[in-house]
Short mmCIF file of C-alpha atoms in Angstrom, two decimals:
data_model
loop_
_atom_site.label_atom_id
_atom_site.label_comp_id
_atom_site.label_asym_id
_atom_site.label_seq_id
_atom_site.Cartn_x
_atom_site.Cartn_y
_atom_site.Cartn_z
CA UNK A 19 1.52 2.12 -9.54
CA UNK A 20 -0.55 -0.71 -7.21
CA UNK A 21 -4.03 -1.37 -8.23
CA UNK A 22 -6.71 -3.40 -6.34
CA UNK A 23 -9.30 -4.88 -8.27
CA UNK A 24 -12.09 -5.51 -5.99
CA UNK A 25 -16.34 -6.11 -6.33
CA UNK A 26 -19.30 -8.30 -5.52
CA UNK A 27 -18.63 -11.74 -6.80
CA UNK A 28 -19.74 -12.20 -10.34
CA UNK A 29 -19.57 -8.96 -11.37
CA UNK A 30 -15.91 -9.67 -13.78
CA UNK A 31 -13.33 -8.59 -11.10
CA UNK A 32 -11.18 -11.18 -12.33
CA UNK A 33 -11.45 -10.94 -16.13
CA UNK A 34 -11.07 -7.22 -16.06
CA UNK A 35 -8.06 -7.49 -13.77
CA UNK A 36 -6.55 -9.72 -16.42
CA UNK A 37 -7.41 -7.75 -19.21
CA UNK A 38 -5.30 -4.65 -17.36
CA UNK A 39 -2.74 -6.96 -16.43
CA UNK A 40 -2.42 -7.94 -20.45
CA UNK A 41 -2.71 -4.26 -21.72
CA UNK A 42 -0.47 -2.98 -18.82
CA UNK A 43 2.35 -5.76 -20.15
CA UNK A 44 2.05 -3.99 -23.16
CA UNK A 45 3.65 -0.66 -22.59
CA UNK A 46 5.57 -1.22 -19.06
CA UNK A 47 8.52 -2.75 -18.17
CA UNK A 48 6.70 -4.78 -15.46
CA UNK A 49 3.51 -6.15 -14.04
CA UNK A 50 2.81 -8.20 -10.80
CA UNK A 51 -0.25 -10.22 -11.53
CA UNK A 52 -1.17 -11.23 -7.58
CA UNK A 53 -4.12 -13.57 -6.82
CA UNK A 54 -5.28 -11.88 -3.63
CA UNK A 55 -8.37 -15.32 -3.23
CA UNK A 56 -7.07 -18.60 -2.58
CA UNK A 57 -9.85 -19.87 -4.72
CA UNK A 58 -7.34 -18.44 -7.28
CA UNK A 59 -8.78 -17.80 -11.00
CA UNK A 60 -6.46 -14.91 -12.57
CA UNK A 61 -3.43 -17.27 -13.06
CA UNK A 62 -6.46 -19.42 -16.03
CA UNK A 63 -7.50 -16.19 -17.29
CA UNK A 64 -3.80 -15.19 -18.10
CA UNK A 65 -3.46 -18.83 -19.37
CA UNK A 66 -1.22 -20.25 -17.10
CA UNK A 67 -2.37 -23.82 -16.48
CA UNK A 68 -3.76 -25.25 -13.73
CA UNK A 69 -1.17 -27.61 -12.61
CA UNK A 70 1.48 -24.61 -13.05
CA UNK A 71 -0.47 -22.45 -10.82
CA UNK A 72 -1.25 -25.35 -8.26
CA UNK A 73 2.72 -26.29 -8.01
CA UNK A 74 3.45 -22.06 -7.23
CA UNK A 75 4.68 -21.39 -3.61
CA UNK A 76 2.08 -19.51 -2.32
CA UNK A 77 3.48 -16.03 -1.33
CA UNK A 78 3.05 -16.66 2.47
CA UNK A 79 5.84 -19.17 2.23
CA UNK A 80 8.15 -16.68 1.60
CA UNK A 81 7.25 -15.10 5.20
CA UNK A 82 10.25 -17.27 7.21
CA UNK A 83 12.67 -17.02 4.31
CA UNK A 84 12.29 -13.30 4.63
CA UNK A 85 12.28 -12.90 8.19
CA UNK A 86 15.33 -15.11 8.18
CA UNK A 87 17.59 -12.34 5.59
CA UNK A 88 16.07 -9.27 7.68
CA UNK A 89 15.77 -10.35 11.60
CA UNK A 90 12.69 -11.60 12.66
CA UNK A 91 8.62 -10.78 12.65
CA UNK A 92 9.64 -6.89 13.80
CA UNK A 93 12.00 -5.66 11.75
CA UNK A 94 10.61 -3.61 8.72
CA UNK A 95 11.75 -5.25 5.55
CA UNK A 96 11.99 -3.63 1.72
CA UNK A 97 11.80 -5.14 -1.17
CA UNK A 98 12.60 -4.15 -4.70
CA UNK A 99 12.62 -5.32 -8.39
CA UNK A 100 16.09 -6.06 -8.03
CA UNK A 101 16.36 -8.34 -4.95
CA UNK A 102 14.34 -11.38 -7.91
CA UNK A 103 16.39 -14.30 -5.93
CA UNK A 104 13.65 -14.00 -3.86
CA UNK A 105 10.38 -13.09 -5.32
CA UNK A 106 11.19 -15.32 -8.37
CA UNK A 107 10.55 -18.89 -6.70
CA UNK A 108 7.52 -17.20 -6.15
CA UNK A 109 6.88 -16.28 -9.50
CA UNK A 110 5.00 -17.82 -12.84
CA UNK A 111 7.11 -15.31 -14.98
CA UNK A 112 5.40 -14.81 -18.65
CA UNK A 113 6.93 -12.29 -20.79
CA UNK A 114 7.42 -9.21 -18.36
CA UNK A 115 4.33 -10.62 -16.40
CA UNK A 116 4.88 -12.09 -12.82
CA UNK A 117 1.92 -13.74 -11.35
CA UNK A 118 1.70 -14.64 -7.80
CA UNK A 119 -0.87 -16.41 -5.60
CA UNK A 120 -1.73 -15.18 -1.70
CA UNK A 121 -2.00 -18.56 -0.63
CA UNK A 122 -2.84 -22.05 -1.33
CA UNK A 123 -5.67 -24.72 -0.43
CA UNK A 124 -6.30 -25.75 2.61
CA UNK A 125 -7.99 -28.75 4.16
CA UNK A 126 -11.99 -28.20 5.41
CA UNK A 127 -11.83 -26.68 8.88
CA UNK A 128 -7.74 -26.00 9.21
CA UNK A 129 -7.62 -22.50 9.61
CA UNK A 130 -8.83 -18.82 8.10
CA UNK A 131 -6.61 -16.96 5.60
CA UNK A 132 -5.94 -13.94 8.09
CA UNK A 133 -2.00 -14.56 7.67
CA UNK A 134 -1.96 -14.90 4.26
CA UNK A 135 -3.32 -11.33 3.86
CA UNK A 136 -1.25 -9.67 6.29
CA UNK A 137 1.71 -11.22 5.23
CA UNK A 138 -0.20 -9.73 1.12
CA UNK A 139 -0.32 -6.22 2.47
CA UNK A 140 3.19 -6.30 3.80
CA UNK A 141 4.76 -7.48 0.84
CA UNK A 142 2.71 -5.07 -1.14
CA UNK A 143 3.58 -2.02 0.89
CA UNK A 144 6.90 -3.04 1.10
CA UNK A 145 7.55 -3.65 -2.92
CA UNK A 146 9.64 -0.48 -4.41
CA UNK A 147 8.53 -0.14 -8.04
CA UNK A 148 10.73 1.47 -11.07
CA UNK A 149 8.36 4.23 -12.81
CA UNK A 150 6.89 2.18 -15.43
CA UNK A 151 6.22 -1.08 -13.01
CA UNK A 152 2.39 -1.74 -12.67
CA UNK A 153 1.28 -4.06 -9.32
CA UNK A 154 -2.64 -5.54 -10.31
CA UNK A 155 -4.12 -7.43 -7.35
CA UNK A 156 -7.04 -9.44 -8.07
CA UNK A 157 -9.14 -9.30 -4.67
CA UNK A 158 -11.44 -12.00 -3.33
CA UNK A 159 -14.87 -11.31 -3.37
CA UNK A 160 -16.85 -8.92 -0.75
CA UNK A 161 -15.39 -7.02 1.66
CA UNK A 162 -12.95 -8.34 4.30
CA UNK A 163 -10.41 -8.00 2.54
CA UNK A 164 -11.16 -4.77 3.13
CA UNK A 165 -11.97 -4.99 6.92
CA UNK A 166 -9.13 -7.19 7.71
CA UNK A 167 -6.70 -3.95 5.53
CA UNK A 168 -5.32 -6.67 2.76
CA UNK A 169 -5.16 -3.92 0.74
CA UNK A 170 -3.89 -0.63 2.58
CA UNK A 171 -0.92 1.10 0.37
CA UNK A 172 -2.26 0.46 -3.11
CA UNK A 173 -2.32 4.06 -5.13
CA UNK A 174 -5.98 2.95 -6.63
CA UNK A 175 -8.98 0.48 -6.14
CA UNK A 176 -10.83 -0.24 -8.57
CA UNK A 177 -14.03 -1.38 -7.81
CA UNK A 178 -16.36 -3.28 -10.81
CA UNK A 179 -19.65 -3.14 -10.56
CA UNK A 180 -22.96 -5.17 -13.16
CA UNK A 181 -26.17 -3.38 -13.66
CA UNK A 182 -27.75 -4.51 -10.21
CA UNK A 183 -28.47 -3.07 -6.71
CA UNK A 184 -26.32 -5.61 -4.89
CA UNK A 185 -22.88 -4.85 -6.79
CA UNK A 186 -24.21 -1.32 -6.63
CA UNK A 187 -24.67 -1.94 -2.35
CA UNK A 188 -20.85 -3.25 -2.36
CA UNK A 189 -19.45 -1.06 -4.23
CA UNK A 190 -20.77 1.23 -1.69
CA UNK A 191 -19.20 -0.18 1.06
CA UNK A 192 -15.88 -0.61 -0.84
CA UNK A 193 -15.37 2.93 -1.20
CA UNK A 194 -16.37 3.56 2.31
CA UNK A 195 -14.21 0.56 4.03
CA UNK A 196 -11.52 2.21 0.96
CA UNK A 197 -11.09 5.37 2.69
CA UNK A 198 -10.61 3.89 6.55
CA UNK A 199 -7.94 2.30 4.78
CA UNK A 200 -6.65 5.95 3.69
CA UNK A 201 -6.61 4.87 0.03
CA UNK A 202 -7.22 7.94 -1.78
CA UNK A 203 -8.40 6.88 -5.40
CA UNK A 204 -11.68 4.84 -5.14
CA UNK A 205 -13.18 4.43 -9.00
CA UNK A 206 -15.81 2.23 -10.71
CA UNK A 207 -16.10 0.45 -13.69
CA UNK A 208 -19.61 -0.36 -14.84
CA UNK A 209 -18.97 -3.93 -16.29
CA UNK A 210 -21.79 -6.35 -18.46
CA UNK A 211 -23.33 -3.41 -19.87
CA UNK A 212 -26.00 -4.04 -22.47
CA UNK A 213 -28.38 -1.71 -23.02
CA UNK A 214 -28.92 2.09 -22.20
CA UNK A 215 -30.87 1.34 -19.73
CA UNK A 216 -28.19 -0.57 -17.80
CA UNK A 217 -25.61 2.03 -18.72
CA UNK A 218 -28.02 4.81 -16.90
CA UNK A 219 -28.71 2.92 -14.09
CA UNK A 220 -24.81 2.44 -13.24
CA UNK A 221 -24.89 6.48 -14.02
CA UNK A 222 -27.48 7.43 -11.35
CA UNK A 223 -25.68 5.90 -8.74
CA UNK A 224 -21.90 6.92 -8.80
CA UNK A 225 -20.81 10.72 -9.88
CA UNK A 226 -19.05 11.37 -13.24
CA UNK A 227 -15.33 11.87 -11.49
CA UNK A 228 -15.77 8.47 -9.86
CA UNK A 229 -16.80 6.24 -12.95
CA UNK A 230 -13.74 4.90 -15.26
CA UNK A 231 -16.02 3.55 -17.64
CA UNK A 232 -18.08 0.83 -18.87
CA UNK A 233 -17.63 -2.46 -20.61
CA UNK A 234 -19.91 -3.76 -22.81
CA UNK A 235 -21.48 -7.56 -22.29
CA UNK A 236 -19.34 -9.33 -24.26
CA UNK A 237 -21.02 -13.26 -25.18
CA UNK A 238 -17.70 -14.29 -26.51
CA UNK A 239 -16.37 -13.85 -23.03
CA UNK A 240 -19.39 -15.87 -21.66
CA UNK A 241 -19.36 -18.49 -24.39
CA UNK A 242 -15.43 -18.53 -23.60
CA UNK A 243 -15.68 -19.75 -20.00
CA UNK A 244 -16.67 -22.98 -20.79
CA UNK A 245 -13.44 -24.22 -23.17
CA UNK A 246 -10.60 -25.16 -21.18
CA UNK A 247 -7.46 -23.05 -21.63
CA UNK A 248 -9.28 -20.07 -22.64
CA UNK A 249 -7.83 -16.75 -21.72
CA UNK A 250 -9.09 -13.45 -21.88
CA UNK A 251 -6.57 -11.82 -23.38
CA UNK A 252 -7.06 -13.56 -26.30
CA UNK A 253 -10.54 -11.97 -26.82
CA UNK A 254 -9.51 -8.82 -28.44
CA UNK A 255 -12.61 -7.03 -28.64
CA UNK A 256 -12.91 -7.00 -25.24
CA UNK A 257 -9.75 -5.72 -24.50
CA UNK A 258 -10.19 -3.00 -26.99
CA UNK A 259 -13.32 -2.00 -24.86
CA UNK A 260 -10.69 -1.82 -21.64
CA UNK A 261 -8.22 0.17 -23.59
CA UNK A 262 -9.56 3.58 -22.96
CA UNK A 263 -9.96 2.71 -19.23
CA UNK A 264 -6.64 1.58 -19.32
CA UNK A 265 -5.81 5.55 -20.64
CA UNK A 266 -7.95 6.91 -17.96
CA UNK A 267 -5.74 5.08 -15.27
CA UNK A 268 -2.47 6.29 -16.25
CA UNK A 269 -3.80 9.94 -16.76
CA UNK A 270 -5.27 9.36 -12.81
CA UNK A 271 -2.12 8.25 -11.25
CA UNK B 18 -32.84 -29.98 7.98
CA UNK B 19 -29.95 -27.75 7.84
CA UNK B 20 -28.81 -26.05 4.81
CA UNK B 21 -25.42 -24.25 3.62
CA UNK B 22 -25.65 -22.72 -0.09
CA UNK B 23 -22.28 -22.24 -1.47
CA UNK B 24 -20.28 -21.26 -4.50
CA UNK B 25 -17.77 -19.16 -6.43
CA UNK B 26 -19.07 -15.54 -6.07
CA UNK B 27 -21.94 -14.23 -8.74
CA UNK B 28 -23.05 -17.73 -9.22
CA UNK B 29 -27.04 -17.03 -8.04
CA UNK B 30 -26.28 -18.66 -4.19
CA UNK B 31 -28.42 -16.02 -2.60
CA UNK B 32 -31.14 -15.94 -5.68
CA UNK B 33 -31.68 -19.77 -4.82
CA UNK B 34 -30.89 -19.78 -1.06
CA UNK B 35 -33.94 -17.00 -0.83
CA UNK B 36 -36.15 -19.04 -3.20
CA UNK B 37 -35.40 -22.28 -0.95
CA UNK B 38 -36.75 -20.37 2.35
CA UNK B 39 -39.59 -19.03 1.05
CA UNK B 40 -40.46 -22.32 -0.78
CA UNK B 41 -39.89 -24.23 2.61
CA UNK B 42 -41.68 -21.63 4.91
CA UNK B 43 -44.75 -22.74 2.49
CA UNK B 44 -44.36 -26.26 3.98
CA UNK B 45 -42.21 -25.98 6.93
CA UNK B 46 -43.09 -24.64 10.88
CA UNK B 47 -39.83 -23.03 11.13
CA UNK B 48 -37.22 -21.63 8.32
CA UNK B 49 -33.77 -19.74 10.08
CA UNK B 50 -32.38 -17.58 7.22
CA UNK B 51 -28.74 -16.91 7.92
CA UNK B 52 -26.45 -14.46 6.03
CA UNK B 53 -23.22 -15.60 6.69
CA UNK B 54 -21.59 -12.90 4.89
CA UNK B 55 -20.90 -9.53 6.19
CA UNK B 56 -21.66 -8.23 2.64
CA UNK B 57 -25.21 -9.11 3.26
CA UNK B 58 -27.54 -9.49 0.39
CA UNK B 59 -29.96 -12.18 1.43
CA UNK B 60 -32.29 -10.15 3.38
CA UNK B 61 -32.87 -7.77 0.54
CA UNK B 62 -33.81 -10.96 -1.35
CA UNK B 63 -36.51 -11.96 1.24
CA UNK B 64 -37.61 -8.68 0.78
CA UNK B 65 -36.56 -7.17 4.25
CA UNK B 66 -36.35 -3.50 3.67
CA UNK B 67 -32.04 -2.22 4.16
CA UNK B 68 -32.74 -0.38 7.01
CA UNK B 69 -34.51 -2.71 9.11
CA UNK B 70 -31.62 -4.96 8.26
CA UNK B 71 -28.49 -2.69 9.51
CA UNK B 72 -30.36 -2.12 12.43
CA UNK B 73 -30.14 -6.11 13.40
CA UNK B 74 -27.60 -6.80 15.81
CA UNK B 75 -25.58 -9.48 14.43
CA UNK B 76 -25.68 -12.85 15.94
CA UNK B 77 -21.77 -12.76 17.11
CA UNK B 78 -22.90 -9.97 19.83
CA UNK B 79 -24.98 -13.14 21.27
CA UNK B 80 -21.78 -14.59 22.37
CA UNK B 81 -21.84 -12.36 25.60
CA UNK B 82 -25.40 -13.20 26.83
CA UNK B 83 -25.25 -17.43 26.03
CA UNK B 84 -21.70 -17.44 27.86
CA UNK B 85 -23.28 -15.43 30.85
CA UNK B 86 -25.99 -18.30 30.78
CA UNK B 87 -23.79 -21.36 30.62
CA UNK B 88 -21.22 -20.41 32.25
CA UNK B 89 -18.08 -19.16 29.80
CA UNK B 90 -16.39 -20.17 26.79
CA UNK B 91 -15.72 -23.70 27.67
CA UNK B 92 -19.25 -24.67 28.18
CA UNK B 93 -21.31 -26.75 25.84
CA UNK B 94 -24.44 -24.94 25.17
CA UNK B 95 -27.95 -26.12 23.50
CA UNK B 96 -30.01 -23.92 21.93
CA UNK B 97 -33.68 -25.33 20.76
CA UNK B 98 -36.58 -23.09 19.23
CA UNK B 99 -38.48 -22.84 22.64
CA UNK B 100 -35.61 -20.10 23.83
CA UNK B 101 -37.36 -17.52 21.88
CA UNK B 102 -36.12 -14.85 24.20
CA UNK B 103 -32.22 -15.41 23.29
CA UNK B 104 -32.71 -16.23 19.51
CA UNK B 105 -35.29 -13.85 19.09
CA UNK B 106 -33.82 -10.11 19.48
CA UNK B 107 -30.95 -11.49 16.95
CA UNK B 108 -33.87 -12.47 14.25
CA UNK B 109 -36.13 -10.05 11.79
CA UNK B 110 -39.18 -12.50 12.13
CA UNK B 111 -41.64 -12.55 8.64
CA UNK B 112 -44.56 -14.95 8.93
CA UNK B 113 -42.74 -17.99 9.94
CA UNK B 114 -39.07 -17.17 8.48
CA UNK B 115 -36.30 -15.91 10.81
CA UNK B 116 -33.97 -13.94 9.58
CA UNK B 117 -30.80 -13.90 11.11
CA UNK B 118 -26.86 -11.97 10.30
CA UNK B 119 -23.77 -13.19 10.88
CA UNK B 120 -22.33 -10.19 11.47
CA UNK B 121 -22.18 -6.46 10.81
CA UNK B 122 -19.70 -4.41 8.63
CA UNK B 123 -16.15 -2.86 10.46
CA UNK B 124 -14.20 -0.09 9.47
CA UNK B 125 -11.51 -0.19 6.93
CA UNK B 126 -8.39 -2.38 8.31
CA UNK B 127 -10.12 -2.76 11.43
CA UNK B 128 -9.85 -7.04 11.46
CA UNK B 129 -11.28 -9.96 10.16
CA UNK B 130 -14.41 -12.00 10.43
CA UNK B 131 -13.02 -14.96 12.26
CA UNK B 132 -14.62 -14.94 15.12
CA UNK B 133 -17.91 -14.28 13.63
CA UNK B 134 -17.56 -17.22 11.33
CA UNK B 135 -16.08 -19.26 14.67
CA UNK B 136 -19.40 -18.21 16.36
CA UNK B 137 -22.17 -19.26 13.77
CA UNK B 138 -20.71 -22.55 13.53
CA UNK B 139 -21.54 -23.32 17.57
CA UNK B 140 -24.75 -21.55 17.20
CA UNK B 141 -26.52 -23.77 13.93
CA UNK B 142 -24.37 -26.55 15.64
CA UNK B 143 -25.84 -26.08 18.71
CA UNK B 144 -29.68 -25.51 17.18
CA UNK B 145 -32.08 -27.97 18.37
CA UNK B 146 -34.90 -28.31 15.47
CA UNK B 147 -38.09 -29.67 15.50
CA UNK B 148 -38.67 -32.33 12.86
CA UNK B 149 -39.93 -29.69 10.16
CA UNK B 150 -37.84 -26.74 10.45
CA UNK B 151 -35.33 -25.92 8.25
CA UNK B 152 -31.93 -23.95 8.36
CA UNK B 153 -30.94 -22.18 4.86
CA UNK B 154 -27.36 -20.52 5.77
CA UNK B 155 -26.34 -18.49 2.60
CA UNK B 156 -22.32 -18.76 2.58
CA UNK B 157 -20.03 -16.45 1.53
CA UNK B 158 -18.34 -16.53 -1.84
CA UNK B 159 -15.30 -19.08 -2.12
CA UNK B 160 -13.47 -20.98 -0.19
CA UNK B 161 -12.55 -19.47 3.02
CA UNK B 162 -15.79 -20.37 4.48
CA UNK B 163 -14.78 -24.00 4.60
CA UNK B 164 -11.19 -23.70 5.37
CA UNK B 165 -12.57 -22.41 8.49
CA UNK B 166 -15.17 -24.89 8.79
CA UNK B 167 -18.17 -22.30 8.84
CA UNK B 168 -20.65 -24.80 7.61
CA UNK B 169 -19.33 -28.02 9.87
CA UNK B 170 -22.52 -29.69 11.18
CA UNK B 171 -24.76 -28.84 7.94
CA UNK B 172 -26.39 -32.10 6.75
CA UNK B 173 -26.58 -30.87 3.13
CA UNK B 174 -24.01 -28.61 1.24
CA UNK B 175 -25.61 -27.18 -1.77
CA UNK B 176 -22.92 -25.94 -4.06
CA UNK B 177 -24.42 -23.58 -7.10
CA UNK B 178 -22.77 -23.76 -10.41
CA UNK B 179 -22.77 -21.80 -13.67
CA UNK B 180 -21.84 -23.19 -16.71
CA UNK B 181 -18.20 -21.82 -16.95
CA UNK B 182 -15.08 -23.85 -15.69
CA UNK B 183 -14.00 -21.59 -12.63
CA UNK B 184 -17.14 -22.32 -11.16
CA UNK B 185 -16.80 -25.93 -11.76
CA UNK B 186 -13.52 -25.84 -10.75
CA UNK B 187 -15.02 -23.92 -6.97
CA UNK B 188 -17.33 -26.58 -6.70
CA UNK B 189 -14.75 -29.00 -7.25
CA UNK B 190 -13.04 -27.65 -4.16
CA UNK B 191 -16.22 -26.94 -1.98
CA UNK B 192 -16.39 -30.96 -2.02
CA UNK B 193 -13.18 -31.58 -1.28
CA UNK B 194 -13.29 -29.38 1.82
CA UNK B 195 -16.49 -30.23 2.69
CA UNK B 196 -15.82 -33.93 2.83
CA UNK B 197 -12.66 -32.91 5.10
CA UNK B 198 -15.56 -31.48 7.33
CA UNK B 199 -17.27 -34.53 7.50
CA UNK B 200 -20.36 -33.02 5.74
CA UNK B 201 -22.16 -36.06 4.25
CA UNK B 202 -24.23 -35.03 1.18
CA UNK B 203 -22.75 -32.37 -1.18
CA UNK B 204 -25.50 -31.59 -3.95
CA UNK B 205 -24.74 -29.19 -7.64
CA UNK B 206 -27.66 -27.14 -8.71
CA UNK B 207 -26.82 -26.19 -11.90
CA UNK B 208 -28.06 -21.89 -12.43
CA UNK B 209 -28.51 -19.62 -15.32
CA UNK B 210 -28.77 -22.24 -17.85
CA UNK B 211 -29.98 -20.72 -21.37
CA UNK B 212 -29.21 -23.69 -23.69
CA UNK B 213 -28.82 -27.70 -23.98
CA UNK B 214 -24.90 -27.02 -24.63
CA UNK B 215 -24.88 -25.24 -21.03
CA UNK B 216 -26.76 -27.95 -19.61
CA UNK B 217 -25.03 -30.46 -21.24
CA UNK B 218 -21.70 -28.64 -20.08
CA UNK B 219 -22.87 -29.18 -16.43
CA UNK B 220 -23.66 -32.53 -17.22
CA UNK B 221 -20.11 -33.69 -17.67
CA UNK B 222 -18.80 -32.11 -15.12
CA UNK B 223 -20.82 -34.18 -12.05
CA UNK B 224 -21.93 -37.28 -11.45
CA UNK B 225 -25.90 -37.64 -12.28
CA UNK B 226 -26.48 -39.03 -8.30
CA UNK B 227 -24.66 -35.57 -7.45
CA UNK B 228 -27.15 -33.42 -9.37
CA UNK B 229 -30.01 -31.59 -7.45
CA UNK B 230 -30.90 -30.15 -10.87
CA UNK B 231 -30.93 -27.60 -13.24
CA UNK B 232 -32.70 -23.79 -12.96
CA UNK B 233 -32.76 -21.57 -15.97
CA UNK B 234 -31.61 -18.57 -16.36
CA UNK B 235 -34.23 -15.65 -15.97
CA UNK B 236 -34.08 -12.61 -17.61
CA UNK B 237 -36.54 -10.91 -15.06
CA UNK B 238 -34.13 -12.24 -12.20
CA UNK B 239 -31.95 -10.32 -13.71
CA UNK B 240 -34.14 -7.33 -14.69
CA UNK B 241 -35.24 -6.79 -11.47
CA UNK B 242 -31.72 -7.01 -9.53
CA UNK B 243 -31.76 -3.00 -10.78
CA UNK B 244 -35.32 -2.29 -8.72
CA UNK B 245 -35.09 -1.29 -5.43
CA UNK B 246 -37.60 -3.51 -2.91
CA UNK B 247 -37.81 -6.56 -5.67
CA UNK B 248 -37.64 -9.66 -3.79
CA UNK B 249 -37.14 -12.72 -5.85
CA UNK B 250 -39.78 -14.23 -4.10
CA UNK B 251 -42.43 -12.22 -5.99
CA UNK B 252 -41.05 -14.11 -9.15
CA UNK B 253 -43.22 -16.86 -9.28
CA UNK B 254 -41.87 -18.36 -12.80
CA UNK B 255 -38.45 -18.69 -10.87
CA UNK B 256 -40.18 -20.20 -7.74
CA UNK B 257 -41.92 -22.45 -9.96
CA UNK B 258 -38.36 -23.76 -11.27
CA UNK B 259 -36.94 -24.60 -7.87
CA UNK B 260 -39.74 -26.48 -6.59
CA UNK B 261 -38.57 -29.88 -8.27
CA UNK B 262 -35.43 -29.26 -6.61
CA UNK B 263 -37.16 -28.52 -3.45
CA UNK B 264 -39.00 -31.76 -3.88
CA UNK B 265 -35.15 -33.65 -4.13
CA UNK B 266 -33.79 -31.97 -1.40
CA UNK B 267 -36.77 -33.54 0.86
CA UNK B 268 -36.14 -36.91 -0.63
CA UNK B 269 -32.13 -36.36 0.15
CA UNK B 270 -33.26 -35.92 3.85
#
């Protein structure tokens, strides 16, 4: 199962990413946690420090050392679980989680990240999974990852959306953008809910069979981003709030 | 005066951006509006109605007609304000605030934004302003932006912060990259503050001769991101707060 987790910046794309990532480590065998921004944040929320996640190999190193085993920029390539001599210098493994990062910082003015998200998508595509393996990609914010196809091959995007027109807007054009891509399973999660009337106004614009769920505002989450080393899978009560969308994704796939 | 307003994603970089041209078109000849993100947000912000706004053709599609008239894609080119006739079928015009789009959304998988982002940069270098106008270019969310040197030529980066540590940590990085650009003055407005222990959170995080300021966080900023045709330049309480910081970006200058 490969899952994009994509949105309007702000709206919680990364914490609810991690939060699946944490409740999907749970009960499978596997989960890639991949940073698909190179202003990365999912490795802190899964409480991998900072100077662990800046010493990673980004994932786009592994382009030549790949090309090398299977004969060049042409030639198709698979990869699977097994084949970890690989994928694991490009790994922060923690318990049965693997987190990966797209690519790293660059200097001012050097150069966009276009090959870093080709070189994403292949790798995606190209990853066999056993049954029970889960593949969570935390998106950058907006939509070219979308235009430039980062994320063409995953099973399901999610897209999270806050009580507001603009995240309602993007979400939008996610889903649109979603199906050029020929990704067939476009749903939403309604995320920072605090009221009724915030709960309604995600309802009016996205039809029952589309909408995962919500998530209630959580202030401990809030209050939490300001302590260093603060991870949100230590905030239980929010991840009991994702547990039931967690349910609703298995029974979709 | 030229202006780029950036920021980890959700931060409040359009709330303020829009607040900044409608506070300078009070006191200015001239304000260019830019939206240099293909998920656009800023004109709905200004209060430009969505359909007037898809049917802008984005600035990139300029390329064509200032090549023609200079004489290809090696030529230098200068643009001032007198060549209405280029600038001005690429701008939504409101009293004396131009409105102008990066560019437009692609299909799904269709490519990437790089020559979009390639092209803005020669236009607002290019831009010859009169002593009083003002550029406010509202930057996409993260990094990428400045990795491909988007915003070279600005004389002021404004980078918006929350009080949480991956926003920080963004802003951290936008002056890095920025510096590598050669941009001289990189200024934190601190956003959504409720509480001294948010401020004071900010606080410790930047040098004092680096802070533009603080704005508070306002609940009917937030309230009214679920109305369609609010503008947040019908909230005058918010206005109110960014017109110190108005003041101090005048003084930077």
């Amino acid at each position: 199962m490969k899952i994009a987790v994509s949105g309007k910046g702000g709206v919680g794309k990364t914490t609810i990413a991690a939060a699946l990532v944490k409740l999907f480590s749970g009960v499978n065998r596997r989960v890639y946690a991949i940073d698909a921004d190179p202003d990365v944040c999912l490795a802190a929320a899964l409480g991998i420090p900072d100077d662990i996640t800046s010493e990673l190999k980004p994932l786009v190193e592994m382009k030549e050392l790949i090309y090398a085993r299977t004969g060049g920029e042409d030639s198709y390539f698979t990869l699977n679980p097994e084949i970890g001599d690989v994928l694991d210098d490009f790994c922060i493994c923690q318990d049965n989680i693997r987190y990966l990062r797209m690519g790293g910082v660059k200097k001012g003015g050097s150069s966009c990240y276009c090959r870093e998200n080709a070189f994403l998508n292949a790798i995606v595509s190209a990853l066999l999974l056993d049954k029970n393996d889960v593949v969570v990609m935390d998106m950058g914010a907006g939509i070219e990852h979308l235009s430039r196809g980062t994320a063409r091959g995953v099973d399901l995007m999610l897209v999270v959306v806050e009580p507001g027109l603009n995240s309602v807007n993007t979400a939008g054009l996610v889903k649109k953008l979603a199906a050029d891509l020929g990704i067939k399973k476009v749903r939403i999660i309604g995320n920072k809910i605090r009221n009724r009337r915030e709960k309604d106004f995600v309802l009016k614009h996205f039809p029952e069979n589309e909408l995962l769920g919500f998530v209630n505002y959580d202030e401990g989450v809030w209050e939490s981003s300001m302590e260093s080393g603060s991870t949100i899978t230590s905030k239980e009560s929010f991840l009991r709030n994702l547990e039931y969308i967690q349910q609703k994704i298995l029974n979709e796939i």
